[in-house]
Short mmCIF file of C-alpha atoms and ligand atoms in Angstrom, two decimals:
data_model
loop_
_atom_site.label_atom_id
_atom_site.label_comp_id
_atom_site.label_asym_id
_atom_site.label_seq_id
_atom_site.Cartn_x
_atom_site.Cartn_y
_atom_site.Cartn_z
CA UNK S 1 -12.36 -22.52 31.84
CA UNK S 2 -12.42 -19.56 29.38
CA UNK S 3 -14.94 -19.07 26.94
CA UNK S 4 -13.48 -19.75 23.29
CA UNK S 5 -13.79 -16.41 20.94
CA UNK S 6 -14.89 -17.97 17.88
CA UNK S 7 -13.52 -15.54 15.59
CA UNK S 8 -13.74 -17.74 12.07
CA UNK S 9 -17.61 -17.92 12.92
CA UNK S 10 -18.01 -14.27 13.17
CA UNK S 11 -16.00 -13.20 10.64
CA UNK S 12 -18.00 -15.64 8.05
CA UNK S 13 -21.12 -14.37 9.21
CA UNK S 14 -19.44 -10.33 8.94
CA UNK S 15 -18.67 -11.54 5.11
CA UNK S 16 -21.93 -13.12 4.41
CA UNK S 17 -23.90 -10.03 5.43
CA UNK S 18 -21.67 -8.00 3.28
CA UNK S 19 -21.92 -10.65 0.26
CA UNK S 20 -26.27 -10.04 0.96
CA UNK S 21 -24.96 -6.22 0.32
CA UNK S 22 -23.62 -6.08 -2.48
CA UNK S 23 -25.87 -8.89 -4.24
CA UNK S 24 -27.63 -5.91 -4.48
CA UNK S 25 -25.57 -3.19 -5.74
CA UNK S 26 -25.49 -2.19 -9.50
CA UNK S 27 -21.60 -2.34 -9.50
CA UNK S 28 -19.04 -4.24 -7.54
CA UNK S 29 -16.79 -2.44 -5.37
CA UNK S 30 -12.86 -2.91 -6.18
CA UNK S 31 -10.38 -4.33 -3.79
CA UNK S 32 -6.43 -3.68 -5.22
CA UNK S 33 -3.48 -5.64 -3.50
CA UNK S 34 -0.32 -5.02 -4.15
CA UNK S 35 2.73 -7.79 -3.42
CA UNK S 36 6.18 -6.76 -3.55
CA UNK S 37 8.42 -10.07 -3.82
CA UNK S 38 8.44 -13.29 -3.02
CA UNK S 39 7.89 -13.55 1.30
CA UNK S 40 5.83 -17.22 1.70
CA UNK S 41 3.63 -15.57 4.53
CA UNK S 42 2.89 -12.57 2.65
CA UNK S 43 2.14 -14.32 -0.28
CA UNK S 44 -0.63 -16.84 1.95
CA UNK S 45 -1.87 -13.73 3.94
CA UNK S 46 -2.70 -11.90 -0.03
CA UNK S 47 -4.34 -15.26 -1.42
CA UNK S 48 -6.43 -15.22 1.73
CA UNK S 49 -7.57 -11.89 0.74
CA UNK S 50 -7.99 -12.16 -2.59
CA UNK S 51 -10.34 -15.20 -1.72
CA UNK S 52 -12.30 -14.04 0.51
CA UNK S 53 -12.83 -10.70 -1.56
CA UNK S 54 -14.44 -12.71 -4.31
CA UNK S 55 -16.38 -14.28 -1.79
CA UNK S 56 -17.99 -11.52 -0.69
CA UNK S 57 -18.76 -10.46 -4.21
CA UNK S 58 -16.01 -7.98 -5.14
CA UNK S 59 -13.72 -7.41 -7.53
CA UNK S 60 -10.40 -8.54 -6.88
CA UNK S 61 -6.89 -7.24 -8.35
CA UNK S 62 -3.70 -8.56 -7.45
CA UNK S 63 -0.57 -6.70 -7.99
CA UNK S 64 1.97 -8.81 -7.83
CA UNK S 65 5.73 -7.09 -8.49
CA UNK S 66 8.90 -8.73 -8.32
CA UNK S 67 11.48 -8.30 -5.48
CA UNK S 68 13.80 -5.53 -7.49
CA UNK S 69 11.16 -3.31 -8.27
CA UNK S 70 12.16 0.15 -7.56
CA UNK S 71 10.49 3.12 -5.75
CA UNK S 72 9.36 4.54 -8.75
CA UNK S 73 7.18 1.67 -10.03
CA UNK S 74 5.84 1.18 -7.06
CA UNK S 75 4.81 4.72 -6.69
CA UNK S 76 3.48 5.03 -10.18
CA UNK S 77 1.46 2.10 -9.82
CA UNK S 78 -0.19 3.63 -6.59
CA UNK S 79 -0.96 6.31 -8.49
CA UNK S 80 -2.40 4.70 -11.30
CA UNK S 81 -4.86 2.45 -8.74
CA UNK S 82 -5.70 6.04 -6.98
CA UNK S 83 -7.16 7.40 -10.33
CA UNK S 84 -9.10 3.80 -10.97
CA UNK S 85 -12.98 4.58 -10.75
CA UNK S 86 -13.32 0.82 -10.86
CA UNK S 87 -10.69 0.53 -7.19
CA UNK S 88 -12.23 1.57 -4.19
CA UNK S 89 -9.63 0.24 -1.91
CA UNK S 90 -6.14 0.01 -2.04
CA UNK S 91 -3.67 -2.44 0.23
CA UNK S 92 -0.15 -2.82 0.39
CA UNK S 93 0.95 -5.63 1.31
CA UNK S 94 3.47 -5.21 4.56
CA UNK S 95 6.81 -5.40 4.49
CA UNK S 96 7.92 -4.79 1.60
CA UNK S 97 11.55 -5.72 0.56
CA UNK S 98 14.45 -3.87 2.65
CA UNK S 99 14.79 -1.44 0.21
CA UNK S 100 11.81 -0.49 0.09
CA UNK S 101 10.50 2.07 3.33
CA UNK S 102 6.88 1.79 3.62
CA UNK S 103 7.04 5.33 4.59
CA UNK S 104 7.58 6.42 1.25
CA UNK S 105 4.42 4.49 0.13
CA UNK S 106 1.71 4.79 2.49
CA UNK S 107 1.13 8.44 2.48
CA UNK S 108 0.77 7.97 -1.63
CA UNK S 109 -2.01 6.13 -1.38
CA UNK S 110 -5.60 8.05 -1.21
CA UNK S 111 -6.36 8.18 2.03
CA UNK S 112 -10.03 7.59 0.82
CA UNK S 113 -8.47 4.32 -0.60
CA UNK S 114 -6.84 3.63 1.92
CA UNK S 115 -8.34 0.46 3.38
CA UNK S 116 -5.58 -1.07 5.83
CA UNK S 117 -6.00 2.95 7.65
CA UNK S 118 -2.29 3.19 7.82
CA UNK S 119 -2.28 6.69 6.05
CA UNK S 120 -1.13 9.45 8.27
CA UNK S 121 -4.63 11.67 7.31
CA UNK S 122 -6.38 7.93 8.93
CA UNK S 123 -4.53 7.74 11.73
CA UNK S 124 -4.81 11.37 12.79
CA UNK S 125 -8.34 11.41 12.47
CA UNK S 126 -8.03 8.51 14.88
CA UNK S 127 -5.73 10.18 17.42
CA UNK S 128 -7.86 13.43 17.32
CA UNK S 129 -11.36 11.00 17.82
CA UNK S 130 -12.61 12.09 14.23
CA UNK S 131 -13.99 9.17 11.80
CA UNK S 132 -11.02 8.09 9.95
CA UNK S 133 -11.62 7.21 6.39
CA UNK S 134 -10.82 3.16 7.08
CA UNK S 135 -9.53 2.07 10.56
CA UNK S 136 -6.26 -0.07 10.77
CA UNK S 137 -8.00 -3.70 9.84
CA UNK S 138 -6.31 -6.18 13.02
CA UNK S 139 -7.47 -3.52 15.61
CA UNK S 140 -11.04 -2.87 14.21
CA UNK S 141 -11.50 -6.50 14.35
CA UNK S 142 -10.25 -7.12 18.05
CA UNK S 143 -12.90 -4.42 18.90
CA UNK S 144 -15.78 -6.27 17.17
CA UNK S 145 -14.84 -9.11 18.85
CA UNK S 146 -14.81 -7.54 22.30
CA UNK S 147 -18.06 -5.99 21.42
CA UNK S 148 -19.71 -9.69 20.03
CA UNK S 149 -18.98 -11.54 23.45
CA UNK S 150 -19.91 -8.25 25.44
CA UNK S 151 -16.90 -7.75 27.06
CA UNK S 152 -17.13 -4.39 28.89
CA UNK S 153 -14.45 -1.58 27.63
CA UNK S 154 -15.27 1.50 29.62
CA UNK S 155 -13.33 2.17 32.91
CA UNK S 156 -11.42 -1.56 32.49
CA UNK S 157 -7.81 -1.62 32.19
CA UNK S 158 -6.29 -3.05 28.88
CA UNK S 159 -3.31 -3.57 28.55
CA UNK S 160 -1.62 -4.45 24.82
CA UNK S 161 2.30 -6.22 24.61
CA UNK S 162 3.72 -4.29 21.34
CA UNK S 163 3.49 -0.97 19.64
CA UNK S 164 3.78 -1.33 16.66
CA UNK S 165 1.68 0.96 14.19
CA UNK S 166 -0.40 -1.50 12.56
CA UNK S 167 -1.63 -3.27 15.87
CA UNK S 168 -0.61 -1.57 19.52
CA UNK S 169 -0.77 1.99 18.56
CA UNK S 170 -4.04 2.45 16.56
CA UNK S 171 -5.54 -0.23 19.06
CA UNK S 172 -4.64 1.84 21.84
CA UNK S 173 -6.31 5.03 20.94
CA UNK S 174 -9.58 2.19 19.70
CA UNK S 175 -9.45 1.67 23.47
CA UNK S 176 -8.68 4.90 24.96
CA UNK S 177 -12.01 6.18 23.04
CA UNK S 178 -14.21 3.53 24.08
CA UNK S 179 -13.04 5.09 27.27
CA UNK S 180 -10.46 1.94 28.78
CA UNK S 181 -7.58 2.58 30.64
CA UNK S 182 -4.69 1.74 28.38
CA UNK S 183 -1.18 0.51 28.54
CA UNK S 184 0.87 -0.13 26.01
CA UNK S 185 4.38 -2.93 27.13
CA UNK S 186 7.19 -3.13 24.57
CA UNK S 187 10.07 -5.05 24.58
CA UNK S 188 12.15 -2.82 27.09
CA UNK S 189 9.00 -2.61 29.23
CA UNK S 190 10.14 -3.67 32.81
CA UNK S 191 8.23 -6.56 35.13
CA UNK S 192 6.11 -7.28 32.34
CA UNK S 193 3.95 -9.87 34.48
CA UNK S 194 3.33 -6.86 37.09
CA UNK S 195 1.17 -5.08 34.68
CA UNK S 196 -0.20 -7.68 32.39
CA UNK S 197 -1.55 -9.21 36.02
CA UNK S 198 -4.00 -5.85 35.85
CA UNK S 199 -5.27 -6.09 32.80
CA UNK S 200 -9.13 -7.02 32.49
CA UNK S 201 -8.58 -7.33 28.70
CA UNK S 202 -5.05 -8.42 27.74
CA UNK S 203 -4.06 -7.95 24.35
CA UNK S 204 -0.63 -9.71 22.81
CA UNK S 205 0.66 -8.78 19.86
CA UNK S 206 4.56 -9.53 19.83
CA UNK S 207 5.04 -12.64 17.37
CA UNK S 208 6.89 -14.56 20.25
CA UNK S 209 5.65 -18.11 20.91
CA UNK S 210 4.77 -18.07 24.84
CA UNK S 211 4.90 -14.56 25.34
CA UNK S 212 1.76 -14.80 27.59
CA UNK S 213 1.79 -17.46 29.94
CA UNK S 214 -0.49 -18.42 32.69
CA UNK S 215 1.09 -16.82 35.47
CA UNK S 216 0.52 -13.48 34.04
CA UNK S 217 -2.90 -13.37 33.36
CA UNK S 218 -5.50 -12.82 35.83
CA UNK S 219 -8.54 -14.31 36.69
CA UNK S 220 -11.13 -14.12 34.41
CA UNK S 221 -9.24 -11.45 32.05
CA UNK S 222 -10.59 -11.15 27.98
CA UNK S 223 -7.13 -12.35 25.99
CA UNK S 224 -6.59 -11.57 23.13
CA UNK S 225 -4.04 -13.48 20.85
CA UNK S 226 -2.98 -11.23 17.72
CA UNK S 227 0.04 -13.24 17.04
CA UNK S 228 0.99 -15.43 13.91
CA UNK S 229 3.71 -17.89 14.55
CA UNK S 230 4.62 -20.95 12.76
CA UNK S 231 6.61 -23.36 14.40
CA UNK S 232 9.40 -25.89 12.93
CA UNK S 233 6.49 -28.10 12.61
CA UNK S 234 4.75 -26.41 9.81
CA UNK S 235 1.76 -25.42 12.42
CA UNK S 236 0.40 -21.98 13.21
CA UNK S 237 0.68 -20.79 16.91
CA UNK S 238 -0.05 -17.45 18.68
CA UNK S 239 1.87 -15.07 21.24
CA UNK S 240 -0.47 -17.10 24.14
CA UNK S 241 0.50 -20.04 26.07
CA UNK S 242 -3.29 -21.16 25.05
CA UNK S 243 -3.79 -24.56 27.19
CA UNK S 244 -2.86 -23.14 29.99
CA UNK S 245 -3.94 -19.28 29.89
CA UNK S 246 -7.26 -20.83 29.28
CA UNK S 247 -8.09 -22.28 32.43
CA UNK S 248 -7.80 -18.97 34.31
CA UNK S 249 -9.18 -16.55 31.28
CA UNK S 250 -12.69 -15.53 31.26
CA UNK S 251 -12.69 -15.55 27.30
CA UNK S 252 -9.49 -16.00 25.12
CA UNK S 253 -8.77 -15.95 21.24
CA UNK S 254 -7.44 -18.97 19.44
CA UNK S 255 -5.00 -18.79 16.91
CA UNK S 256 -5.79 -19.76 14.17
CA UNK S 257 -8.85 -18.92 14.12
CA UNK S 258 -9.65 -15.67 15.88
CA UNK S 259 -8.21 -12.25 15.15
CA UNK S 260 -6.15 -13.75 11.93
CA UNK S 261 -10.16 -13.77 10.63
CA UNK S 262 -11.28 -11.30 12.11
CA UNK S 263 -8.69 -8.81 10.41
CA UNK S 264 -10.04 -10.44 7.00
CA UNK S 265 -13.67 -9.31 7.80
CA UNK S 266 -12.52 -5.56 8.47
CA UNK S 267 -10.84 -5.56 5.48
CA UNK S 268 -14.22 -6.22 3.59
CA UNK S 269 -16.24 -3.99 5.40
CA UNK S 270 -13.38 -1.34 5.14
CA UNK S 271 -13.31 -1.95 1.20
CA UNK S 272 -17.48 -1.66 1.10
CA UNK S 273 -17.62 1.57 3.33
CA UNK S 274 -14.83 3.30 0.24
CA UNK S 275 -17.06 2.16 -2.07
CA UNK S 276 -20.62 3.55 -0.51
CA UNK S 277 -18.08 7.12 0.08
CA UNK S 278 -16.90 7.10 -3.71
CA UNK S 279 -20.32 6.16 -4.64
CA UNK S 280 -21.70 8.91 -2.46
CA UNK S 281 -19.33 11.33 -4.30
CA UNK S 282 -20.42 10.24 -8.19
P1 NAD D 301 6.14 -5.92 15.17
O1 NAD D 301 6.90 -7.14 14.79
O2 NAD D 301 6.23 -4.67 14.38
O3 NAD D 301 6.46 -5.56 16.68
C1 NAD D 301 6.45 -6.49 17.72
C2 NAD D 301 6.19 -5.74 19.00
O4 NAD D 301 6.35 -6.65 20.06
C3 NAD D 301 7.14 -4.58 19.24
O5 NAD D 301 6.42 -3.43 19.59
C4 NAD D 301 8.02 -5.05 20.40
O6 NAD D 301 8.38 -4.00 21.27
C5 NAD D 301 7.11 -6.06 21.09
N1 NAD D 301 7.89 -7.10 21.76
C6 NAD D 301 8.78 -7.94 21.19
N2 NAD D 301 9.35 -8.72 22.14
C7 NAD D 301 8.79 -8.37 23.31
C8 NAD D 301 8.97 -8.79 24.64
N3 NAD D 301 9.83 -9.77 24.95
N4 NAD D 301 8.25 -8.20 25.61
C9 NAD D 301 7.37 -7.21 25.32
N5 NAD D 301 7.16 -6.76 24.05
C10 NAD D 301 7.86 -7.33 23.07
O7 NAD D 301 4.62 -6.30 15.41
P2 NAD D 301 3.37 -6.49 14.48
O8 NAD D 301 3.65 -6.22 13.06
O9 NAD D 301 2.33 -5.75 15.23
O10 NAD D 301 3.10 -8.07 14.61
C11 NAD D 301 3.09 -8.75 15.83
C12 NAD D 301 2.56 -10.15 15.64
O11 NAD D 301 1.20 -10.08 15.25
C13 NAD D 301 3.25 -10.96 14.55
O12 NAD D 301 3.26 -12.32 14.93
C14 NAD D 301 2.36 -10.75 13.35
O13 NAD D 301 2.47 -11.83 12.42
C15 NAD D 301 1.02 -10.75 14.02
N6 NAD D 301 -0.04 -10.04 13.28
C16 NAD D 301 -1.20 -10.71 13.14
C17 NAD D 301 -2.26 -10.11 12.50
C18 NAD D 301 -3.53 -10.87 12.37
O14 NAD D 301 -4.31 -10.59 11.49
N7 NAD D 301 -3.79 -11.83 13.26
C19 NAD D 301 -2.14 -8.81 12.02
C20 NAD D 301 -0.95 -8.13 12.22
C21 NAD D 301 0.11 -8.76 12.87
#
């Protein structure tokens, strides 16, 4: 039976040592969040944040913009938050409306304030193994994890279902430094079980309920359950066949309650480290 990666526990304990932190700093770093429309999830996933923010002692300022703002408020309020002494870090909140191309947005935002990582200067540094300002929030988490219940990295295979930019691809390189062997499945990769069946650390991250079922895990593997589903009951479920995959993993992620957390806690520690760089800077 798999050992249960608690991540609620560690990401409370993550935001009480940063609350300690900044109990002792003169000023209170600045967390921005920006909402485009009216998307239930998104609008859950920024209260979260905002919550948690004050929690750990920061300041907290929600943007919230309705559904037909255009590309030119948007971008003029990024640039008003990027010349804000009082904002260290700046997150939009993903995706935005179909009209709207996050493309044209991202690479607006300073990529010193960028806390989600997602600007292009963050994750090159990341491809190229320099220190990006912030690193992508969901991955950073799912390595502290891996790190917290000691599961070895180096020289393991890891293989990671989706590849998209703000989970699979900046994960991958996370792992390919720490020296794993890394592949990355997608939805036209062929005889997915055949490769998932390698993996020591198995990594899902596709929104489909039961992507990962038993028969394609093996013995003893580290999974790790990224996705956020919620089912025609009302209740939140991951990418992981969970009862099941759990009697053959060695340690497995529940959802909720693991990486959805654990992405929270990066956040925080992404928005303290901009605020010890622009306080560096002053
Ligand atoms: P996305 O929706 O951009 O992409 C999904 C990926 O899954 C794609 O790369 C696609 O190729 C792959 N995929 C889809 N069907 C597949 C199949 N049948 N076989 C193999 N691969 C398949 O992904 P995203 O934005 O990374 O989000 C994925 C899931 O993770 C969602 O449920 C999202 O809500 C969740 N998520 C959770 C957190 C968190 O904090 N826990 C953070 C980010 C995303």
């Amino acid at each position: 039976m798999a050992i249960i990666m608690d991540g609620k526990a560690l990401s409370n304990q993550i935001i009480e040592n940063i609350k300690d932190k900044v109990s002792n700093l003169d000023t209170k770093p600045g967390l921005a969040v920006i909402l485009v429309g009216e998307a239930p999830a998104s609008a859950v996933y920024v209260k979260n944040k905002e919550k948690q923010a004050l929690n750990a002692g920061f300041h907290s300022f929600i943007h919230k913009l309705p559904e037909n703002t255009t590309k030119e408020e948007l971008l003029s309020l990024i640039e008003k938050l990027n010349n804000d002494n009082d904002i260290d870090g700046i997150l939009l909140q993903l995706p935005l409306p179909k009209r709207l191309s996050a493309y044209d947005f991202l690479d607006k935002i300073d990529p010193k304030k960028d806390v989600d990582g997602f600007h292009p200067i963050n994750s090159g540094k990341l491809i190229t193994g320099e220190t990006p300002y912030a690193l992508a929030c969901t991955p950073k988490g799912i390595i502290r994890i891996l790190d917290e219940y000691k599961i070895p990295i180096s020289g393991k295979n890891a293989v990671i279902i989706g590849r998209s930019n703000i989970v699979g691809k900046p994960l991958s390189m996370l792992l390919l430094n720490r020296n794993a062997t890394v592949t990355i499945a997608h939805s036209k990769t062929k005889n997915l079980p055949d490769i998932t069946k390698n993996a020591d650390i198995l990594i899902s991250a596709t929104g489909k309920e039961n992507m990962v079922t038993k028969d394609m895990v093996k013995n003893g593997a580290a999974v790790i359950d990224v996705g956020i589903i919620r089912d025609n009951s009302g209740k939140l479920r991951g990418d992981v066949d969970f009862d099941n995959v759990k009697e053959i993993a060695g340690h497995i992620t529940p959802v909720p309650g693991g990486i959805g957390p654990m992405t929270i806690a990066s956040l925080m520690e992404n928005t303290l480290e901009l605020y010890n760089l622009h306080k560096a800077k002053l």
